[in-house]
Coordinates of C-alpha atoms in Angstrom, one line a residue:
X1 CA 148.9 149.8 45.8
X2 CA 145.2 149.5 46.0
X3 CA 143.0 146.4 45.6
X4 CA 140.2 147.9 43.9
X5 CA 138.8 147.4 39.9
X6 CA 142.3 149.0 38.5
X7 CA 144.7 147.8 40.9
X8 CA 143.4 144.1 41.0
X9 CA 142.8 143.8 37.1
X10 CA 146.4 145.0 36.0
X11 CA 147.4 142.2 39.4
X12 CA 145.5 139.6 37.1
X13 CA 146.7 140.6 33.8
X14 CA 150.5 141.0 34.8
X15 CA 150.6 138.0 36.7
X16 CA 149.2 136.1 33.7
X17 CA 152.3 137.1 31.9
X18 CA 154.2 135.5 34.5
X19 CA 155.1 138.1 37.0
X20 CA 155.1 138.1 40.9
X21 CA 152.9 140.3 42.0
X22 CA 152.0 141.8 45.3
X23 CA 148.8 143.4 46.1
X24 CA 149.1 146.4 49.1
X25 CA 145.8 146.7 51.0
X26 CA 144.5 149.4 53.4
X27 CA 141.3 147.8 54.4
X28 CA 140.4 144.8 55.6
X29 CA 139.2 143.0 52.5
X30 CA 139.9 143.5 49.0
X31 CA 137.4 145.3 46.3
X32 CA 137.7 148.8 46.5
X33 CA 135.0 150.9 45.8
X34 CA 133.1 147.3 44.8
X35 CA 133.1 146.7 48.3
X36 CA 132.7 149.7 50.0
X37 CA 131.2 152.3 47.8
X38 CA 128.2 150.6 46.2
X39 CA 125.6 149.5 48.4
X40 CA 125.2 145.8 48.8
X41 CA 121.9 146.3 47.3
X42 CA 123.5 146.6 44.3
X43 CA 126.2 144.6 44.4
X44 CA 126.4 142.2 47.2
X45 CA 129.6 140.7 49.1
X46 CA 128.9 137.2 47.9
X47 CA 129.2 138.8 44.2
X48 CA 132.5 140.6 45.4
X49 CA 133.9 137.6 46.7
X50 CA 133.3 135.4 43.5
X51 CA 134.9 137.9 41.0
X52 CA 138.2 138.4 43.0
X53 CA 138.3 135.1 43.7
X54 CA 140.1 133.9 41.2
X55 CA 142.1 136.9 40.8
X56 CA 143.7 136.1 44.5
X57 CA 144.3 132.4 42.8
X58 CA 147.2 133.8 40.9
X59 CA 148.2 137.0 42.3
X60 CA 149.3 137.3 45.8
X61 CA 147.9 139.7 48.1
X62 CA 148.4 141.0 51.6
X63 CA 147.0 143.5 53.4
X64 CA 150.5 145.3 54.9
X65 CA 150.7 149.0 53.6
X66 CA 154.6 150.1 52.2
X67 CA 156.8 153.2 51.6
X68 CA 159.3 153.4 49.1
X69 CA 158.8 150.1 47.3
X70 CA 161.0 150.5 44.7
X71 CA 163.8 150.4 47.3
X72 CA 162.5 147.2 48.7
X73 CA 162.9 144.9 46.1
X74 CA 159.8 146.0 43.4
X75 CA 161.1 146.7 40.0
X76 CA 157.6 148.5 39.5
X77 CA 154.4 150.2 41.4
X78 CA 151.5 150.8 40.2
X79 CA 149.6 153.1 42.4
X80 CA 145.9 152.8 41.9
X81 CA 144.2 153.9 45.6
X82 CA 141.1 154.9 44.2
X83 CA 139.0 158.1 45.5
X84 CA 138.2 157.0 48.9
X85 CA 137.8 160.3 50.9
X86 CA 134.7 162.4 50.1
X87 CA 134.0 166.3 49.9
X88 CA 132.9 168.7 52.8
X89 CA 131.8 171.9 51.0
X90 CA 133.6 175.1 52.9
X91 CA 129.8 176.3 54.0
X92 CA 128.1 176.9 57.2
X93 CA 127.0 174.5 59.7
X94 CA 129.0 172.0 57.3
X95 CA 131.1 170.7 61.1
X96 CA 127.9 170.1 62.4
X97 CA 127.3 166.8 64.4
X98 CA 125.0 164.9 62.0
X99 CA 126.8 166.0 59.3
X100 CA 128.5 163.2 57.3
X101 CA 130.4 162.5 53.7
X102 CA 129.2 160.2 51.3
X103 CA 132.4 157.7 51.3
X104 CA 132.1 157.4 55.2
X105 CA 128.3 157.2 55.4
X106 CA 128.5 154.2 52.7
X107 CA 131.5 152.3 54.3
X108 CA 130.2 152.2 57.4
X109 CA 126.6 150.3 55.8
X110 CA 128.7 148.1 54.2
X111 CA 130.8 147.2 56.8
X112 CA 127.7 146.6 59.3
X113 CA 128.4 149.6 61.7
X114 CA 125.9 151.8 60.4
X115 CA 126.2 155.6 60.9
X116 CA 122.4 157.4 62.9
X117 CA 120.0 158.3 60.0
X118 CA 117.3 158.8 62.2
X119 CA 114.7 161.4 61.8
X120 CA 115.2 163.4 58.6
X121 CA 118.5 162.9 55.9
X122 CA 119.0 165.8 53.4
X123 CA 121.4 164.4 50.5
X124 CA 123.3 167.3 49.1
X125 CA 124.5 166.2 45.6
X126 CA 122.8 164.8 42.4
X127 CA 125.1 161.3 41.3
X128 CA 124.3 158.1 41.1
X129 CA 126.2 158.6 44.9
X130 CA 123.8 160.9 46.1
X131 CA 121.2 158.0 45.5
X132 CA 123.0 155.4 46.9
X133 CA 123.8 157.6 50.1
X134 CA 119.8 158.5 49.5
X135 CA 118.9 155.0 49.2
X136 CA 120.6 154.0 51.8
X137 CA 119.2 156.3 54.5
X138 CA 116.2 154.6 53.5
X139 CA 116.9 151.2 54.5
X140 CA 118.1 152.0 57.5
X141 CA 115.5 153.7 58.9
X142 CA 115.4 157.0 58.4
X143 CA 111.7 159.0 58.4
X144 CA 112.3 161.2 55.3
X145 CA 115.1 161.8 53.0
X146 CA 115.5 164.5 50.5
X147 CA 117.8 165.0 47.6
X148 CA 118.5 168.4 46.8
X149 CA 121.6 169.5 43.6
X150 CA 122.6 172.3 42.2
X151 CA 121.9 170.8 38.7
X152 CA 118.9 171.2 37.0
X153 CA 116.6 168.0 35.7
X154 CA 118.0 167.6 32.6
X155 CA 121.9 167.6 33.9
X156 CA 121.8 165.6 36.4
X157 CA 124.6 162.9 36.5
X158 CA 122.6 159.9 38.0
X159 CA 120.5 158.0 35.9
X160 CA 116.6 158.4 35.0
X161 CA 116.4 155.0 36.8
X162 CA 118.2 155.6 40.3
X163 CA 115.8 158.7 40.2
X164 CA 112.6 156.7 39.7
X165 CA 113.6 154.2 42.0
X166 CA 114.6 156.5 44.4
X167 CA 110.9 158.3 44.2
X168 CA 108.9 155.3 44.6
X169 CA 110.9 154.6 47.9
X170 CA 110.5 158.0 48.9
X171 CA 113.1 159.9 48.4
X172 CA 112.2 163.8 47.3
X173 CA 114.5 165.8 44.8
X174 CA 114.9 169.2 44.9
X175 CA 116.2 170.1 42.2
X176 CA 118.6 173.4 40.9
X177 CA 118.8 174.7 44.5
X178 CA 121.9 176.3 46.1
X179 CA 123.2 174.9 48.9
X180 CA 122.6 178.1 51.5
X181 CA 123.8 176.7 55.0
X182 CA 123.3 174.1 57.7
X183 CA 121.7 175.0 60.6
X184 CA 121.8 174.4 64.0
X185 CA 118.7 173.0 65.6
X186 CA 119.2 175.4 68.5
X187 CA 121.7 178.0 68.6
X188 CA 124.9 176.7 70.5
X189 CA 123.3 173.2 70.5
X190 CA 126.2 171.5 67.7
X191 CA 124.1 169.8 66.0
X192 CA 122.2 170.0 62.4
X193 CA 118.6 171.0 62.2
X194 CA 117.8 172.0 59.2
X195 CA 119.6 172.8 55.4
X196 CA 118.4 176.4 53.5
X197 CA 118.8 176.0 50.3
X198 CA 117.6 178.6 47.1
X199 CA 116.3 177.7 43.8
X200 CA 118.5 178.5 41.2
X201 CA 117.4 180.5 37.5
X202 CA 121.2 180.0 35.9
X203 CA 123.8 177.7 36.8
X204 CA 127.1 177.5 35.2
X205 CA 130.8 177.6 35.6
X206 CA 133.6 180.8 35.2
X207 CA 136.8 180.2 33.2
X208 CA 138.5 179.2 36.9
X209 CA 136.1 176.6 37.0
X210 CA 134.1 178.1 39.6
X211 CA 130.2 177.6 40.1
X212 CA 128.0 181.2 39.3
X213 CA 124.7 180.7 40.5
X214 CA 121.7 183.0 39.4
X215 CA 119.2 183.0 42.3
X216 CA 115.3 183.3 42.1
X217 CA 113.9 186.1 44.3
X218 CA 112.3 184.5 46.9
X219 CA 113.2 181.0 46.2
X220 CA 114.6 180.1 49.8
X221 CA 113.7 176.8 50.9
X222 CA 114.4 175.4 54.6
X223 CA 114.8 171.4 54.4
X224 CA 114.0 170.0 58.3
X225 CA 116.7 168.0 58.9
X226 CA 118.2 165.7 61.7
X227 CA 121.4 164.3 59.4
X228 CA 123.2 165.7 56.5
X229 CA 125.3 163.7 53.9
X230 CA 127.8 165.3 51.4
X231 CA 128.0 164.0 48.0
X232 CA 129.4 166.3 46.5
X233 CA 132.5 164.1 45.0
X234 CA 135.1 162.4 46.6
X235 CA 139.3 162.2 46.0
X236 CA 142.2 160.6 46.7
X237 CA 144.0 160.0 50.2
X238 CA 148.0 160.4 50.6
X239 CA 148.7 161.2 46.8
X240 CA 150.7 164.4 47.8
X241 CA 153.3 162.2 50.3
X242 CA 154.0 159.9 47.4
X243 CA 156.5 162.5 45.8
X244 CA 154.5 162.1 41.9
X245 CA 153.3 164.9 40.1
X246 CA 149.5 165.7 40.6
X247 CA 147.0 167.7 38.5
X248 CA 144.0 169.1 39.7
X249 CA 144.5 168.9 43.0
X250 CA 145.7 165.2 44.3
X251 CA 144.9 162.8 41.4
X252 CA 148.4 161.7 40.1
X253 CA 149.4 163.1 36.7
X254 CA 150.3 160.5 34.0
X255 CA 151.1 160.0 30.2
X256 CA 149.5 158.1 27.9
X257 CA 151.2 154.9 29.0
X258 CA 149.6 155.8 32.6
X259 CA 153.6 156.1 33.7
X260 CA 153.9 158.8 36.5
X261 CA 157.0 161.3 36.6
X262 CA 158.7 159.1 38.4
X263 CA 160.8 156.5 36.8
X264 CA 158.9 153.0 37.5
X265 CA 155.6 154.3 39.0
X266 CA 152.2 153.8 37.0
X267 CA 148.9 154.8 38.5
X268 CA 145.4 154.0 36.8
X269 CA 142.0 154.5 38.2
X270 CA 140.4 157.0 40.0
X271 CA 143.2 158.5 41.4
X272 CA 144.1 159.7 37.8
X273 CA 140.6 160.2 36.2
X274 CA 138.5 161.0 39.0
X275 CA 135.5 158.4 40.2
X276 CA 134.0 156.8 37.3
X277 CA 132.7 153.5 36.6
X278 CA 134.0 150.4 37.6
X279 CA 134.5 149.3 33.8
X280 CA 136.9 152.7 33.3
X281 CA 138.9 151.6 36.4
X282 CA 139.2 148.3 35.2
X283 CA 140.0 149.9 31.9
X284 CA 143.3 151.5 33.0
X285 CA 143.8 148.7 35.1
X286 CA 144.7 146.6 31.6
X287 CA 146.2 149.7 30.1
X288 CA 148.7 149.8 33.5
X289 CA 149.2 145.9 33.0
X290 CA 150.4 146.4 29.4
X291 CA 152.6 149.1 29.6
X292 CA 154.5 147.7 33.0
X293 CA 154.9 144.8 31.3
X294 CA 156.5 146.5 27.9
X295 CA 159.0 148.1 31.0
X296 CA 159.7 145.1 32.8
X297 CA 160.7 143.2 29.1
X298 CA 157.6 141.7 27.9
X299 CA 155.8 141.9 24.4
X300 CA 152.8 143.9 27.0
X301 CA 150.4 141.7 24.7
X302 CA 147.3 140.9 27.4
X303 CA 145.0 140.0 24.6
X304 CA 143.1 136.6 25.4
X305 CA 140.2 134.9 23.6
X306 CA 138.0 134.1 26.0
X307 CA 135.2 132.1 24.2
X308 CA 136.0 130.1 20.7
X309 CA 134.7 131.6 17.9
X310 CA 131.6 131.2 16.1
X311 CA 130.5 131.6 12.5
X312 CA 127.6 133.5 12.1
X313 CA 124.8 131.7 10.2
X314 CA 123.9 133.4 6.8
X315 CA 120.7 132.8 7.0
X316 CA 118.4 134.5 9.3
X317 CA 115.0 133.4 8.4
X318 CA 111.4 134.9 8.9
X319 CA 111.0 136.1 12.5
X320 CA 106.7 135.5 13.3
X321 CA 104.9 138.8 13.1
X322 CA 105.5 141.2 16.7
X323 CA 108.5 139.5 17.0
X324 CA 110.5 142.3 17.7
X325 CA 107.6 144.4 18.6
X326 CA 109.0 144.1 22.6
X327 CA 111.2 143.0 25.3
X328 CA 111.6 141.3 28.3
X329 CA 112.1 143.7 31.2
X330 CA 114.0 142.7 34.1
X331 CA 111.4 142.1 37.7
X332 CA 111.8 144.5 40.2
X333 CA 110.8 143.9 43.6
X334 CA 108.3 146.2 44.8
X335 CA 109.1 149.6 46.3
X336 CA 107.6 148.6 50.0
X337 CA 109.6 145.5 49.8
X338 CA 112.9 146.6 48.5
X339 CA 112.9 150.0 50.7
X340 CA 113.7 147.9 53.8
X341 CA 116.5 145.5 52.8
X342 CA 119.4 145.0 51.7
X343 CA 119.3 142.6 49.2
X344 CA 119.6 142.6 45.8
X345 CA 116.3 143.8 44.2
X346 CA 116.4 143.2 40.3
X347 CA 115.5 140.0 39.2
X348 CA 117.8 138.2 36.9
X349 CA 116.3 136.6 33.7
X350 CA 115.3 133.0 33.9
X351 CA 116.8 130.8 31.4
X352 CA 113.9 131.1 29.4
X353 CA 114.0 134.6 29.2
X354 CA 117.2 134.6 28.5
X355 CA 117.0 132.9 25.9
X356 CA 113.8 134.6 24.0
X357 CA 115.9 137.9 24.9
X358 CA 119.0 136.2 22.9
X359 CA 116.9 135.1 20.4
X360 CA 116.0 138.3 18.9
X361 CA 119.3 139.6 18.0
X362 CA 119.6 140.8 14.8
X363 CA 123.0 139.5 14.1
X364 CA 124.8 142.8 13.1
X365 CA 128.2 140.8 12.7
X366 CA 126.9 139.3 9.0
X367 CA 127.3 142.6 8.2
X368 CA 130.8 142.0 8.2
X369 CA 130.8 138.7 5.9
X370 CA 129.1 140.9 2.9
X371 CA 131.4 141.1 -0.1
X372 CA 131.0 142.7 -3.8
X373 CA 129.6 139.8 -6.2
X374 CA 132.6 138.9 -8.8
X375 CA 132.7 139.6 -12.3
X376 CA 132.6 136.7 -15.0
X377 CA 136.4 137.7 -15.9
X378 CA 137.3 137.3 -11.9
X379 CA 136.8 133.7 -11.6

């Protein structure tokens, strides 16, 4: 269940070993999070499209949700639904109209039916989601966006890059701020109007896992704001009517095998690990594929060479002087360009690039054709 990195790999990988499998889909097209949580700036539809391609070649799919599929004819499920439904924090003004979550305010721009950024978008969060939520804003309009996080600088969980980028298309961080309230731009109006938020001089967590915030005196800061997006995390959607065992809340507890508590049920993916990256999901995914295979009778070997292999050459040669003095770094459209579309903004190498960039490897792998000299007396 679930047509996203994990569920479609271990589809691939199982039906390679000669299994029928059937792919459950809420939405209308397959790719997960691919396809509905990472802007299309990123990763487009046409990119989508060509990696499940062949995927959908071997495994069938459908789109029909199911109950109970043991009972109707499955001799295994693997449940891999992903972390589609984002976090409201329990604060005030957080029902607000103009308030949105991160995984709604992203499926909607990828699905064309954009939700109202106009005016002023505070991003509450500091990911790589909270820049794509940021990022987003941006292209579709809105005046001025701001990022503010708990997290300090230096622990923030999205990257230096999505940061820089983010700055040169005008997006504002606000760093190790508490999140105060959401306010109402009139009193009994409904709707958001601004976001207090208070620097922070200590932020960490209690043995429950609970935040403890140190606040500076007089470090209340109010953020005008017409829109509000939550990205605070997201999680999984009808885990606790599936009758599994669940930790933390609903992500599905599993052994090391990823097999569930009950008897023929895998799950892999965000559902069990929480969101991640694409190549963790697709990680487990192959993990699941094994280990369902091993139950269902097979050897659960997925191993495949996918290139034929190549002997290193033992001799390197002189390399001219500044050789390895720099790199090629990949174009990136300009900031006033790329802050008002959609497409795909970093320019792939050309083949001559490419091929000064593969050029300067420094073949690591003859490390692993050294050998001790022989003795006279070992000949």
């Amino acid at each position: 269940m679930g047509a996203g990195p994990a569920g479609l790999t271990a589809a691939l990988f199982l039906a390679e070993k000669g299994h029928l499998v059937t792919v459950f889909e809420a939405n209308e097209k397959v790719g997960g999070q691919l396809r509905y949580g990472i802007p299309a700036y990123r990763l487009p539809d046409a990119t989508v499209d060509h990696e499940v391609a062949t995927i959908c070649e071997i495994a069938r799919g459908t789109d029909a949700e199911s109950r109970a599929l043991l009972g109707e004819g499955f001799d295994a499920v693997l449940v891999a639904v992903g972390t589609h439904v984002g976090t409201r924090l329990p604060m005030e003004g957080a029902d607000l109209a103009g308030v949105y979550v991160n995984t709604d305010f992203l499926k909607a721009a990828r699905t064309g039916a954009p939700l109202d950024v106009s005016g002023r978008v505070v991003v509450l969060g500091g990911g790589n989601v909270a820049y794509d939520c940021a990022r987003t804003a941006v292209r579709l309009g809105a005046e001025k966006v701001d990022v503010a996080c708990l997290e300090s600088l230096d622990k923030m969980t999205s990257t230096p890059e999505e940061r820089a980028e983010g700055a040169e298309e005008g997006v504002e961080l606000h760093d190790a701020y508490a999140f105060t309230s959401i306010n109402e731009v009139e009193p009994g109006s409904g709707h958001v109007g601004s976001v207090t938020i208070h620097k922070i001089e200590r932020f960490s967590f209690d043995e429950n896992h609970r935040a403890v915030t140190e606040l500076v005196e007089g470090g209340e800061l109010t953020l005008p704001a017409d829109h509000v997006i939550f990205a605070v995390g997201q999680r999984p959607e009808g885990t606790a009517e599936m009758g599994l065992e669940l930790t933390h809340g609903p992500y599905v507890a599993v052994g090391d095998d990823l097999a569930t508590s009950a008897e023929g049920v895998w799950a892999a993916g965000d559902c069990v690990t929480g969101t991640k990256s694409v190549i963790a999901a697709i990680e487990q995914g192959r993990e699941a594929a094994s280990s369902i295979d091993r139950y269902l009778g097979g050897d659960g070997d997925i191993t495949a060479e996918l290139l034929d292999p190549d002997a290193p050459s033992q001799r390197i040669g002189k390399v001219p002087a500044g050789f390895y003095d720099g790199r090629v770094e990949p174009r990136i459209a300009p900031a006033e360009e790329r802050a008002h579309s959609f497409d795909t903004f970093e320019c792939p190498y050309t083949e001559d690039e490419a091929r000064c960039e593969a050029s300067r490897c420094l073949q690591c792998d003859l490390r692993l054709t050294l050998h001790a000299p022989r003795l006279w007396n070992e000949y």
